[in-house]
mmCIF file of C-alpha atoms in Angstrom:
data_model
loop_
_atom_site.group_PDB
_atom_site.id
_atom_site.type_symbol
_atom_site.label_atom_id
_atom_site.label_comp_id
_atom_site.label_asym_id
_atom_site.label_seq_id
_atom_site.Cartn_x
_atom_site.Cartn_y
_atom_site.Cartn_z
ATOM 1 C CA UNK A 1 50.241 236.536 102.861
ATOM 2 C CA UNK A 2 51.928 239.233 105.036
ATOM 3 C CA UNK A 3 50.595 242.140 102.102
ATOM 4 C CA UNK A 4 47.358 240.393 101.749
ATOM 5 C CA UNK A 5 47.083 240.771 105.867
ATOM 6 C CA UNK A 6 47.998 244.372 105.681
ATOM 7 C CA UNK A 7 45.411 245.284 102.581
ATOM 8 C CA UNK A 8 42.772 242.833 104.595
ATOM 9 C CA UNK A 9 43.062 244.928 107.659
ATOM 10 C CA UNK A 10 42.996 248.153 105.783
ATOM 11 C CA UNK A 11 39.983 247.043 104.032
ATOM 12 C CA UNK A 12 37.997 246.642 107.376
ATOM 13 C CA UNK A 13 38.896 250.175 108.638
ATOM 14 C CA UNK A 14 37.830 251.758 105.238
ATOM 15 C CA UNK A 15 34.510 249.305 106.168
ATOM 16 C CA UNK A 16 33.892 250.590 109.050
ATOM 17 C CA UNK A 17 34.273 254.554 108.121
ATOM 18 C CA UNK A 18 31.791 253.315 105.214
ATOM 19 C CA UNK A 19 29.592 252.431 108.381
ATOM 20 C CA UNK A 20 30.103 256.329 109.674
ATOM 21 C CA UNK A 21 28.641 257.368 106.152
ATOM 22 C CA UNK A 22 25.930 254.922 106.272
ATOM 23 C CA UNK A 23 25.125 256.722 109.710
ATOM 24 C CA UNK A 24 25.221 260.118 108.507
ATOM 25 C CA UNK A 25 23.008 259.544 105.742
ATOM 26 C CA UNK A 26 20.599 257.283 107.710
ATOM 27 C CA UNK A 27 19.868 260.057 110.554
ATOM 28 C CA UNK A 28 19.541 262.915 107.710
ATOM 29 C CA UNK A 29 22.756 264.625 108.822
ATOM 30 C CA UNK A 30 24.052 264.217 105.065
ATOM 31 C CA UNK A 31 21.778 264.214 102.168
ATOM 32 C CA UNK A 32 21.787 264.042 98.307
ATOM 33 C CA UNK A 33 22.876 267.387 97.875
ATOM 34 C CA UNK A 34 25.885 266.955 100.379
ATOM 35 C CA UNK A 35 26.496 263.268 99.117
ATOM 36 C CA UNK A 36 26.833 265.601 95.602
ATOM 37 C CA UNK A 37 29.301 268.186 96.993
ATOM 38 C CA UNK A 38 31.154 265.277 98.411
ATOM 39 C CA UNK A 39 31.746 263.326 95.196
ATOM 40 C CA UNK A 40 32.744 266.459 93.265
ATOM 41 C CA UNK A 41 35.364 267.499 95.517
ATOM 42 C CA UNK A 42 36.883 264.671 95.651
ATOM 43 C CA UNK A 43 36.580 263.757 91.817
ATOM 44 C CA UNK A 44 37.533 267.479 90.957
ATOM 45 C CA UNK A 45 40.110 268.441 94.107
ATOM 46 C CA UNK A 46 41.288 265.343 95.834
ATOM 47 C CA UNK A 47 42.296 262.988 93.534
ATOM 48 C CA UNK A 48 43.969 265.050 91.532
ATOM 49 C CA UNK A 49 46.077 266.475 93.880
ATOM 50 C CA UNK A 50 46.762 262.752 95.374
ATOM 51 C CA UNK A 51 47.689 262.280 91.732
ATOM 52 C CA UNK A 52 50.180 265.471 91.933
ATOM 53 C CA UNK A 53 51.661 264.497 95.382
ATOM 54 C CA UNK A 54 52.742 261.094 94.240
ATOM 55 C CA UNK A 55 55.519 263.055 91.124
ATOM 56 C CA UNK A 56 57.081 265.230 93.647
ATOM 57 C CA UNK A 57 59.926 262.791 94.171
ATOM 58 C CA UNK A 58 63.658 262.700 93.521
ATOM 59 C CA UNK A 59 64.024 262.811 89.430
ATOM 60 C CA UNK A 60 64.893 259.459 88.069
ATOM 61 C CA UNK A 61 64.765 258.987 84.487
ATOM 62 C CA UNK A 62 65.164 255.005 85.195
ATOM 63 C CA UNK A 63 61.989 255.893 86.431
ATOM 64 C CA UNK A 64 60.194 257.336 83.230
ATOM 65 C CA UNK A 65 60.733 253.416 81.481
ATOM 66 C CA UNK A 66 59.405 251.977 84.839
ATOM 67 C CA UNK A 67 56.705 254.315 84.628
ATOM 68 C CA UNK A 68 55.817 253.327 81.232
ATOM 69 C CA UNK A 69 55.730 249.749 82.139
ATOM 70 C CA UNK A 70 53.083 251.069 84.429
ATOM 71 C CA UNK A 71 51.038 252.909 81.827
ATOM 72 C CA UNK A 72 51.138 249.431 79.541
ATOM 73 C CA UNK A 73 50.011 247.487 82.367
ATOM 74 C CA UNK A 74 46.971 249.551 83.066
ATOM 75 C CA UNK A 75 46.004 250.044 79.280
ATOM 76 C CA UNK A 76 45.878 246.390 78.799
ATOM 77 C CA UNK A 77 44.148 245.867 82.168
ATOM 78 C CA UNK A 78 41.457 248.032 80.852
ATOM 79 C CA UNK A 79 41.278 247.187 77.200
ATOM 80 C CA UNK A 80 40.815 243.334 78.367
ATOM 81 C CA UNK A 81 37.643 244.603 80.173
ATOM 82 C CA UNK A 82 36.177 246.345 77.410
ATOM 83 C CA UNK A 83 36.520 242.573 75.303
ATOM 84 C CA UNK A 84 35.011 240.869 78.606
ATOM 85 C CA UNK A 85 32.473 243.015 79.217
ATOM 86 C CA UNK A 86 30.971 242.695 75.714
ATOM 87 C CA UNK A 87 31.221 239.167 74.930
ATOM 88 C CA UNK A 88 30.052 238.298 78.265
ATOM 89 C CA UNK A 89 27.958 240.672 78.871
ATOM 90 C CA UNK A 90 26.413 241.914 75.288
ATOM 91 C CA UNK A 91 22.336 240.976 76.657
ATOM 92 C CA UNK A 92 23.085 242.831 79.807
ATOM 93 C CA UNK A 93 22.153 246.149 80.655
ATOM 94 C CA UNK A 94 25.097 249.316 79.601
ATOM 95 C CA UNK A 95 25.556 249.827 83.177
ATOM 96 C CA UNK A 96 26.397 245.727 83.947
ATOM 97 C CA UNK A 97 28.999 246.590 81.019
ATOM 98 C CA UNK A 98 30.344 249.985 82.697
ATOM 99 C CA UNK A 99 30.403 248.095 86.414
ATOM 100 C CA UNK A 100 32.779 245.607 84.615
ATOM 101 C CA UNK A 101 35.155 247.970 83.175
ATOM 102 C CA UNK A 102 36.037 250.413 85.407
ATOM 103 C CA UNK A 103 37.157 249.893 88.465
ATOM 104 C CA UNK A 104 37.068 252.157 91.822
ATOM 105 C CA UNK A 105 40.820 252.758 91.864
ATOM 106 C CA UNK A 106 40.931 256.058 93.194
ATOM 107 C CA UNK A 107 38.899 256.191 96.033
ATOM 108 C CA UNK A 108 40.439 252.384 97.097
ATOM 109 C CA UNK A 109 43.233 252.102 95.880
ATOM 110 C CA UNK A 110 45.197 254.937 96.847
ATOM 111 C CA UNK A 111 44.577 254.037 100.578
ATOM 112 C CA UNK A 112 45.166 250.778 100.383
ATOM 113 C CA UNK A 113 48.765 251.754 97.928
ATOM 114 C CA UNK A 114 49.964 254.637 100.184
ATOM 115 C CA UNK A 115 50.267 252.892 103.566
ATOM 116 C CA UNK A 116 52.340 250.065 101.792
ATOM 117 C CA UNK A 117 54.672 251.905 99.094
ATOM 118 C CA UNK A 118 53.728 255.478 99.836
ATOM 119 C CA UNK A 119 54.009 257.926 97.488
ATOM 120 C CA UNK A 120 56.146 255.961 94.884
ATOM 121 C CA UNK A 121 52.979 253.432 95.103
ATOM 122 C CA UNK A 122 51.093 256.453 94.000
ATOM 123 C CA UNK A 123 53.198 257.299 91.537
ATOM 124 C CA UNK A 124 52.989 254.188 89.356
ATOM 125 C CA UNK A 125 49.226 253.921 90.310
ATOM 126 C CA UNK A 126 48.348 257.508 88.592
ATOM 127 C CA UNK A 127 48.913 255.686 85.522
ATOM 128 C CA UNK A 128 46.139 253.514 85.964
ATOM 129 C CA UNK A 129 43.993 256.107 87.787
ATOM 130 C CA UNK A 130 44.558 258.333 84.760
ATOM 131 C CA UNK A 131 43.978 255.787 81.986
ATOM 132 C CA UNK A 132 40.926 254.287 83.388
ATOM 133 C CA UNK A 133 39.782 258.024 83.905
ATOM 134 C CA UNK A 134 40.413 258.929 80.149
ATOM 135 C CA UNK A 135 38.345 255.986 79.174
ATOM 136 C CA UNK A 136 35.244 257.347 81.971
ATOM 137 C CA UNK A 137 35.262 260.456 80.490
ATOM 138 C CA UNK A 138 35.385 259.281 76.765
ATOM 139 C CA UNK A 139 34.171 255.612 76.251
ATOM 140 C CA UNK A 140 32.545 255.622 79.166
ATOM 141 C CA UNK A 141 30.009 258.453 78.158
ATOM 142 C CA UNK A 142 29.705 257.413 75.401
ATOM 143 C CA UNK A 143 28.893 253.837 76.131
ATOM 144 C CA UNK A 144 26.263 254.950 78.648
ATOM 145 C CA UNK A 145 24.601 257.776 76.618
ATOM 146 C CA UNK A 146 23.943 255.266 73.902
ATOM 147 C CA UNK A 147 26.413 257.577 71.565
ATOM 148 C CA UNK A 148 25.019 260.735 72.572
ATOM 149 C CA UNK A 149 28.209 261.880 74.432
ATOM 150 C CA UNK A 150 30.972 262.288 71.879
ATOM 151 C CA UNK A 151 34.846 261.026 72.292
ATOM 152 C CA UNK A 152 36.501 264.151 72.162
ATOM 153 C CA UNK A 153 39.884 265.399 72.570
ATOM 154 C CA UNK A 154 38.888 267.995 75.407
ATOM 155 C CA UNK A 155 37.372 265.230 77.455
ATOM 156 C CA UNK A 156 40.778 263.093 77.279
ATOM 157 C CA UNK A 157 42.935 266.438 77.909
ATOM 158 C CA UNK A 158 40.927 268.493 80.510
ATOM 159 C CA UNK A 159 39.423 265.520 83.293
ATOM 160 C CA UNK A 160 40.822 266.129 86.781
ATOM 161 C CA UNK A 161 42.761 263.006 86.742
ATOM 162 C CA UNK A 162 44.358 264.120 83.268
ATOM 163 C CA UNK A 163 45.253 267.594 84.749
ATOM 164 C CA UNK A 164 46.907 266.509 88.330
ATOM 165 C CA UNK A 165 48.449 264.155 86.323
ATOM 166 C CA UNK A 166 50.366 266.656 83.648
ATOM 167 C CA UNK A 167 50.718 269.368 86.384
ATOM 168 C CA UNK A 168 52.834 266.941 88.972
ATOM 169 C CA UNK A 169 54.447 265.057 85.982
ATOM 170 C CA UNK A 170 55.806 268.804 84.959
ATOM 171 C CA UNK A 171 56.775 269.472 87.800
ATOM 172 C CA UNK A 172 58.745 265.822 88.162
ATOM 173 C CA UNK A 173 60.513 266.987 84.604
ATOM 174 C CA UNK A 174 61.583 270.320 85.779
ATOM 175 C CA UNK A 175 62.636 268.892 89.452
ATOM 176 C CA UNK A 176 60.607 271.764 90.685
ATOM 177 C CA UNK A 177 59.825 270.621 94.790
ATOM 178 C CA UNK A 178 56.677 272.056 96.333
ATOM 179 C CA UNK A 179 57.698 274.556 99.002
ATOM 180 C CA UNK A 180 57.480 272.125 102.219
ATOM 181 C CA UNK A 181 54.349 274.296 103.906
ATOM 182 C CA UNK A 182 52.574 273.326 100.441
ATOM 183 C CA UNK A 183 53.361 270.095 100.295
ATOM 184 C CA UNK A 184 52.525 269.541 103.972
ATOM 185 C CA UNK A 185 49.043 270.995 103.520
ATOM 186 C CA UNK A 186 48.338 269.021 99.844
ATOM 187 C CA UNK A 187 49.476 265.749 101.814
ATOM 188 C CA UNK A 188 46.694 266.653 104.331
ATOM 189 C CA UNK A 189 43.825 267.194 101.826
ATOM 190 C CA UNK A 190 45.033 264.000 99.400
ATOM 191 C CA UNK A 191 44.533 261.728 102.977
ATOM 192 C CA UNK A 192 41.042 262.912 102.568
ATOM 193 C CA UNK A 193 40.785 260.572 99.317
ATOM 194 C CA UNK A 194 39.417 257.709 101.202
ATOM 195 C CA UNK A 195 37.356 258.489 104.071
ATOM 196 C CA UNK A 196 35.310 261.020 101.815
ATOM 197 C CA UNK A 197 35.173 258.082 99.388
ATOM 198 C CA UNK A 198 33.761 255.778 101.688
ATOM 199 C CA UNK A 199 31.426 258.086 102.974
ATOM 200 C CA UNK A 200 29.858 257.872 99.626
ATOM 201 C CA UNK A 201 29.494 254.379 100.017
ATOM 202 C CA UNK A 202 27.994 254.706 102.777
ATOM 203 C CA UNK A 203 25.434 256.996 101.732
ATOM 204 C CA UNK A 204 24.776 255.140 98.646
ATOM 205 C CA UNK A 205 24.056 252.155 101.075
ATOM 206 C CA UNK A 206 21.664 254.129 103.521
ATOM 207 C CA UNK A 207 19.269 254.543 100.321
ATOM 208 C CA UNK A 208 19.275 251.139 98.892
ATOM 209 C CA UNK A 209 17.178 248.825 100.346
ATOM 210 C CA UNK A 210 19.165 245.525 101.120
ATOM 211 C CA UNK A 211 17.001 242.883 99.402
ATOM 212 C CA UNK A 212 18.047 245.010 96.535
ATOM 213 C CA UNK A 213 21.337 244.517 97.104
ATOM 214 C CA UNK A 214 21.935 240.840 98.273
ATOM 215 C CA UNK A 215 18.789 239.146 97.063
ATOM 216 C CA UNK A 216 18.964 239.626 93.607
ATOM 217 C CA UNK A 217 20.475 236.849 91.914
ATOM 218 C CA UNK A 218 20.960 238.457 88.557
ATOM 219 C CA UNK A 219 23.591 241.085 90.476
ATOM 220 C CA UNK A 220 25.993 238.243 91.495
ATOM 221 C CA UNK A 221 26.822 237.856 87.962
ATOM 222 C CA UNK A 222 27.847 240.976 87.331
ATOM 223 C CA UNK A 223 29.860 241.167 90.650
ATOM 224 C CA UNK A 224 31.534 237.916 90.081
ATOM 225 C CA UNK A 225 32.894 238.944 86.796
ATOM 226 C CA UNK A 226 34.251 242.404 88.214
ATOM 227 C CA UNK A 227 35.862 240.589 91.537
ATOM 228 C CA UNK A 228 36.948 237.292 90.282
ATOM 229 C CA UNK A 229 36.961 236.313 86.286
ATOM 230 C CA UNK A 230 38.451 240.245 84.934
ATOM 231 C CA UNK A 231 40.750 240.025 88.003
ATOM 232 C CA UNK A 232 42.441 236.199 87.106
ATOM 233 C CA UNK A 233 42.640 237.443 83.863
ATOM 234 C CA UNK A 234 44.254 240.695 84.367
ATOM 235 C CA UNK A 235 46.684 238.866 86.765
ATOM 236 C CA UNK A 236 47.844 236.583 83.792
ATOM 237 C CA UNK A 237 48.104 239.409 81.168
ATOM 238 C CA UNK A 238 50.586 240.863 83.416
ATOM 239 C CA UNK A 239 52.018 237.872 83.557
ATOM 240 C CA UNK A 240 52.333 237.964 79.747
ATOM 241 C CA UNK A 241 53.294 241.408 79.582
ATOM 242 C CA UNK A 242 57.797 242.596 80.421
ATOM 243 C CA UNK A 243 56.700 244.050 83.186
ATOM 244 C CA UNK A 244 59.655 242.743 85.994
ATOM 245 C CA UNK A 245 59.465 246.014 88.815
ATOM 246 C CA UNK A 246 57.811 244.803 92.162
ATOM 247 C CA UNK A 247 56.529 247.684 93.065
ATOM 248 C CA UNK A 248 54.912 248.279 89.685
ATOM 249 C CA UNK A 249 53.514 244.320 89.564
ATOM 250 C CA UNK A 250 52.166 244.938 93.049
ATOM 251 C CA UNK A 251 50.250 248.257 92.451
ATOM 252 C CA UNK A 252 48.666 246.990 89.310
ATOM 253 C CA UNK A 253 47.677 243.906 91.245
ATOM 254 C CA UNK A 254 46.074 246.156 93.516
ATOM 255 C CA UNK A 255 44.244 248.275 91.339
ATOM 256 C CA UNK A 256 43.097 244.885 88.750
ATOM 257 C CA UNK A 257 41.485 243.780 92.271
ATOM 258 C CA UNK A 258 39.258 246.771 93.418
ATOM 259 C CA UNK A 259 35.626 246.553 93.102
ATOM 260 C CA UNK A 260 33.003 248.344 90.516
ATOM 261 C CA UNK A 261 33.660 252.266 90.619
ATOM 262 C CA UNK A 262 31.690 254.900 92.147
ATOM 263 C CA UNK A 263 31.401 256.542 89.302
ATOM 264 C CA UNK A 264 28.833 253.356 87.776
ATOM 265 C CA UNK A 265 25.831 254.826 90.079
ATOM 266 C CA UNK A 266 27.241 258.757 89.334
ATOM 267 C CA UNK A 267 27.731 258.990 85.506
ATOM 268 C CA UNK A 268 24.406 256.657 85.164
ATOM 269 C CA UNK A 269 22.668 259.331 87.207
ATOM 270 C CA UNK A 270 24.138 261.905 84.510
ATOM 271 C CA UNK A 271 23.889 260.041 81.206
ATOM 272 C CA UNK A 272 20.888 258.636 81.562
ATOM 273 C CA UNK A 273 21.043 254.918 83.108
ATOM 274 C CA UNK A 274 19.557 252.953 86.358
ATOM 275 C CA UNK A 275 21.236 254.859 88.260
ATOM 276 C CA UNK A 276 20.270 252.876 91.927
ATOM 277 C CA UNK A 277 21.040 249.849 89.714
ATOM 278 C CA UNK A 278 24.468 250.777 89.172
ATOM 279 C CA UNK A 279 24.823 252.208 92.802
ATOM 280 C CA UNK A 280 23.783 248.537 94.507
ATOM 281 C CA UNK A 281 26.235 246.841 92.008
ATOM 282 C CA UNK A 282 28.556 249.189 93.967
ATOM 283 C CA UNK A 283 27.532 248.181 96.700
ATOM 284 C CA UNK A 284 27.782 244.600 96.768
ATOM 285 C CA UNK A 285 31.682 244.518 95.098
ATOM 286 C CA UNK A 286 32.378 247.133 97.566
ATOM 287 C CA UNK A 287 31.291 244.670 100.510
ATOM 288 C CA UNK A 288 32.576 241.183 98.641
ATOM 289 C CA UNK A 289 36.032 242.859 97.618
ATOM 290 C CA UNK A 290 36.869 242.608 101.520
ATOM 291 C CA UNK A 291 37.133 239.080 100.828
ATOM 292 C CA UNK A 292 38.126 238.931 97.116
ATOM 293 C CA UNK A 293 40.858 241.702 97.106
ATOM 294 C CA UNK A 294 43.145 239.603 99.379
ATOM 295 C CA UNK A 295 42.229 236.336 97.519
ATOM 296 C CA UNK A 296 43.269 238.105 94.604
ATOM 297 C CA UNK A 297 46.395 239.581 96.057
ATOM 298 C CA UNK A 298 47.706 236.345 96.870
ATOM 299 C CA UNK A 299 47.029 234.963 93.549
ATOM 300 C CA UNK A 300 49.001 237.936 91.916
ATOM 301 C CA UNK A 301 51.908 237.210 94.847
ATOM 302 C CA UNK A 302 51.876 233.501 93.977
ATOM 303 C CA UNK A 303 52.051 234.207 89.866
ATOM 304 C CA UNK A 304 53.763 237.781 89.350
ATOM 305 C CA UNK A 305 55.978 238.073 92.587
#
């Protein structure tokens, strides 16, 4: 229960800095265009080097096998989605189907990872961040452009999270340190990850209306399946799976419990979906997974730990 306090806690400050976006949207001193500019540095710039920051560590190769573990864990994760969301959810809308997939990792799980294992957290957690991010870019697309957007090599190679990925996992390889005065100054821009992140959510809040949001019936479904059912399962698969590191257990714990990602409303908006449908599903898992996330926790504790 002692994690589950700490994530709990860290949950309601990353609430309340959602509050501070809802704010700035609200009273018009952020608006679409800078909600934009927001998400695209920190899809293009701050992830990625998060990503980066978490391989500039002490070589281990015990480490690469542990890391692998990692990458298994997170591919299954996923891939168990992909079955739920289309058996359960094959008369629902694409973007129910995307909201159950992919999860919002990046923008909270990293802060929720980094006060807990710090950057060695991170480090096993870019495998998930990076697998669920070559399936956005590549199933993803294509799912919600109805087959329009093709699976391409490119898109698997060249996404942010690919590229911070290969660039800090060279560097890990070649035991090449960042000069301190770099590192110091990429550690402060990767702590932006989650405060710009929940300004999003904020904004995306200060243009729903809330009826929208918590009146609709027909969204609880969808939001029960990403918080609760995918999560149980995804705790027993890596139950099933040799997966016996803590650290690695907990981290994919984390990331199997964080709620529907921002990128449901954003790609929707770009591929052509609902996309304030897909940005109140956000919504509500963003405000339920304050509950569910340490539920879930303890449940992984209790089975994996």
């Amino acid at each position: 229960m002692e994690i589950s306090s700490v994530i709990f806690n860290q949950l309601l400050q990353m609430f309340f800095v959602m509050m501070f976006g809802f704010i700035l949207v609200k009273f018009k001193f952020l608006n679409m265009d800078g909600t934009q500019q927001l998400a695209n540095i920190v899809t293009k710039f701050v992830i990625p080097i998060v990503i980066l920051m978490s391989f500039q560590q002490d070589y281990d190769s015990g480490q690469l096998y542990i890391l692998f573990t990692s990458f298994i864990g997170s591919l299954s994760i996923i891939l168990s989605r992909i079955a739920l969301a289309h058996t359960l959810l094959r008369n629902r809308s694409k973007i129910d189907r995307y909201a159950i997939v992919f999860s919002n990792t990046a923008y909270m799980g990293i802060p929720i990872v980094l006060p807990i294992l710090g950057y060695e957290g991170i480090f096993y957690l870019s495998m998930y961040i990076v697998t669920s991010a070559i399936f956005q870019y590549t199933y993803g697309k294509w799912m919600l452009s109805e087959g329009k957007e093709a699976i391409t090599l490119r898109s698997i190679l060249t996404n942010p999270a690919s590229l911070g990925s290969f660039i800090g996992f060279g560097l890990y390889i070649l035991r090449l340190p960042l000069p301190d005065i770099l590192y110091n100054s990429l550690d402060t821009i990767g702590g932006l990850s989650s405060p710009l992140g929940m300004i999003l959510l904020g904004g995306y809040l200060a243009r729903s209306r809330i009826k929208d949001i918590f009146l609709v019936k027909s969204n609880y479904w969808t939001v029960t399946l990403r918080l609760i059912i995918a999560p149980t399962i995804g705790v027993f698969l890596l139950w099933l799976l040799p997966i016996t590191h803590p650290s690695v257990l907990l981290v994919l714990s984390i990331a199997n419990a964080t709620p529907t990602a921002i990128n449901t409303a954003l790609f929707s908006q770009l591929y052509g979906g609902d996309y304030e449908y897909g940005a109140r599903i956000i919504i509500l898992a963003s405000f339920l997974a304050i509950v569910t996330i340490p539920l879930m926790i303890s449940l992984a504790s209790a089975v994996l730990l």
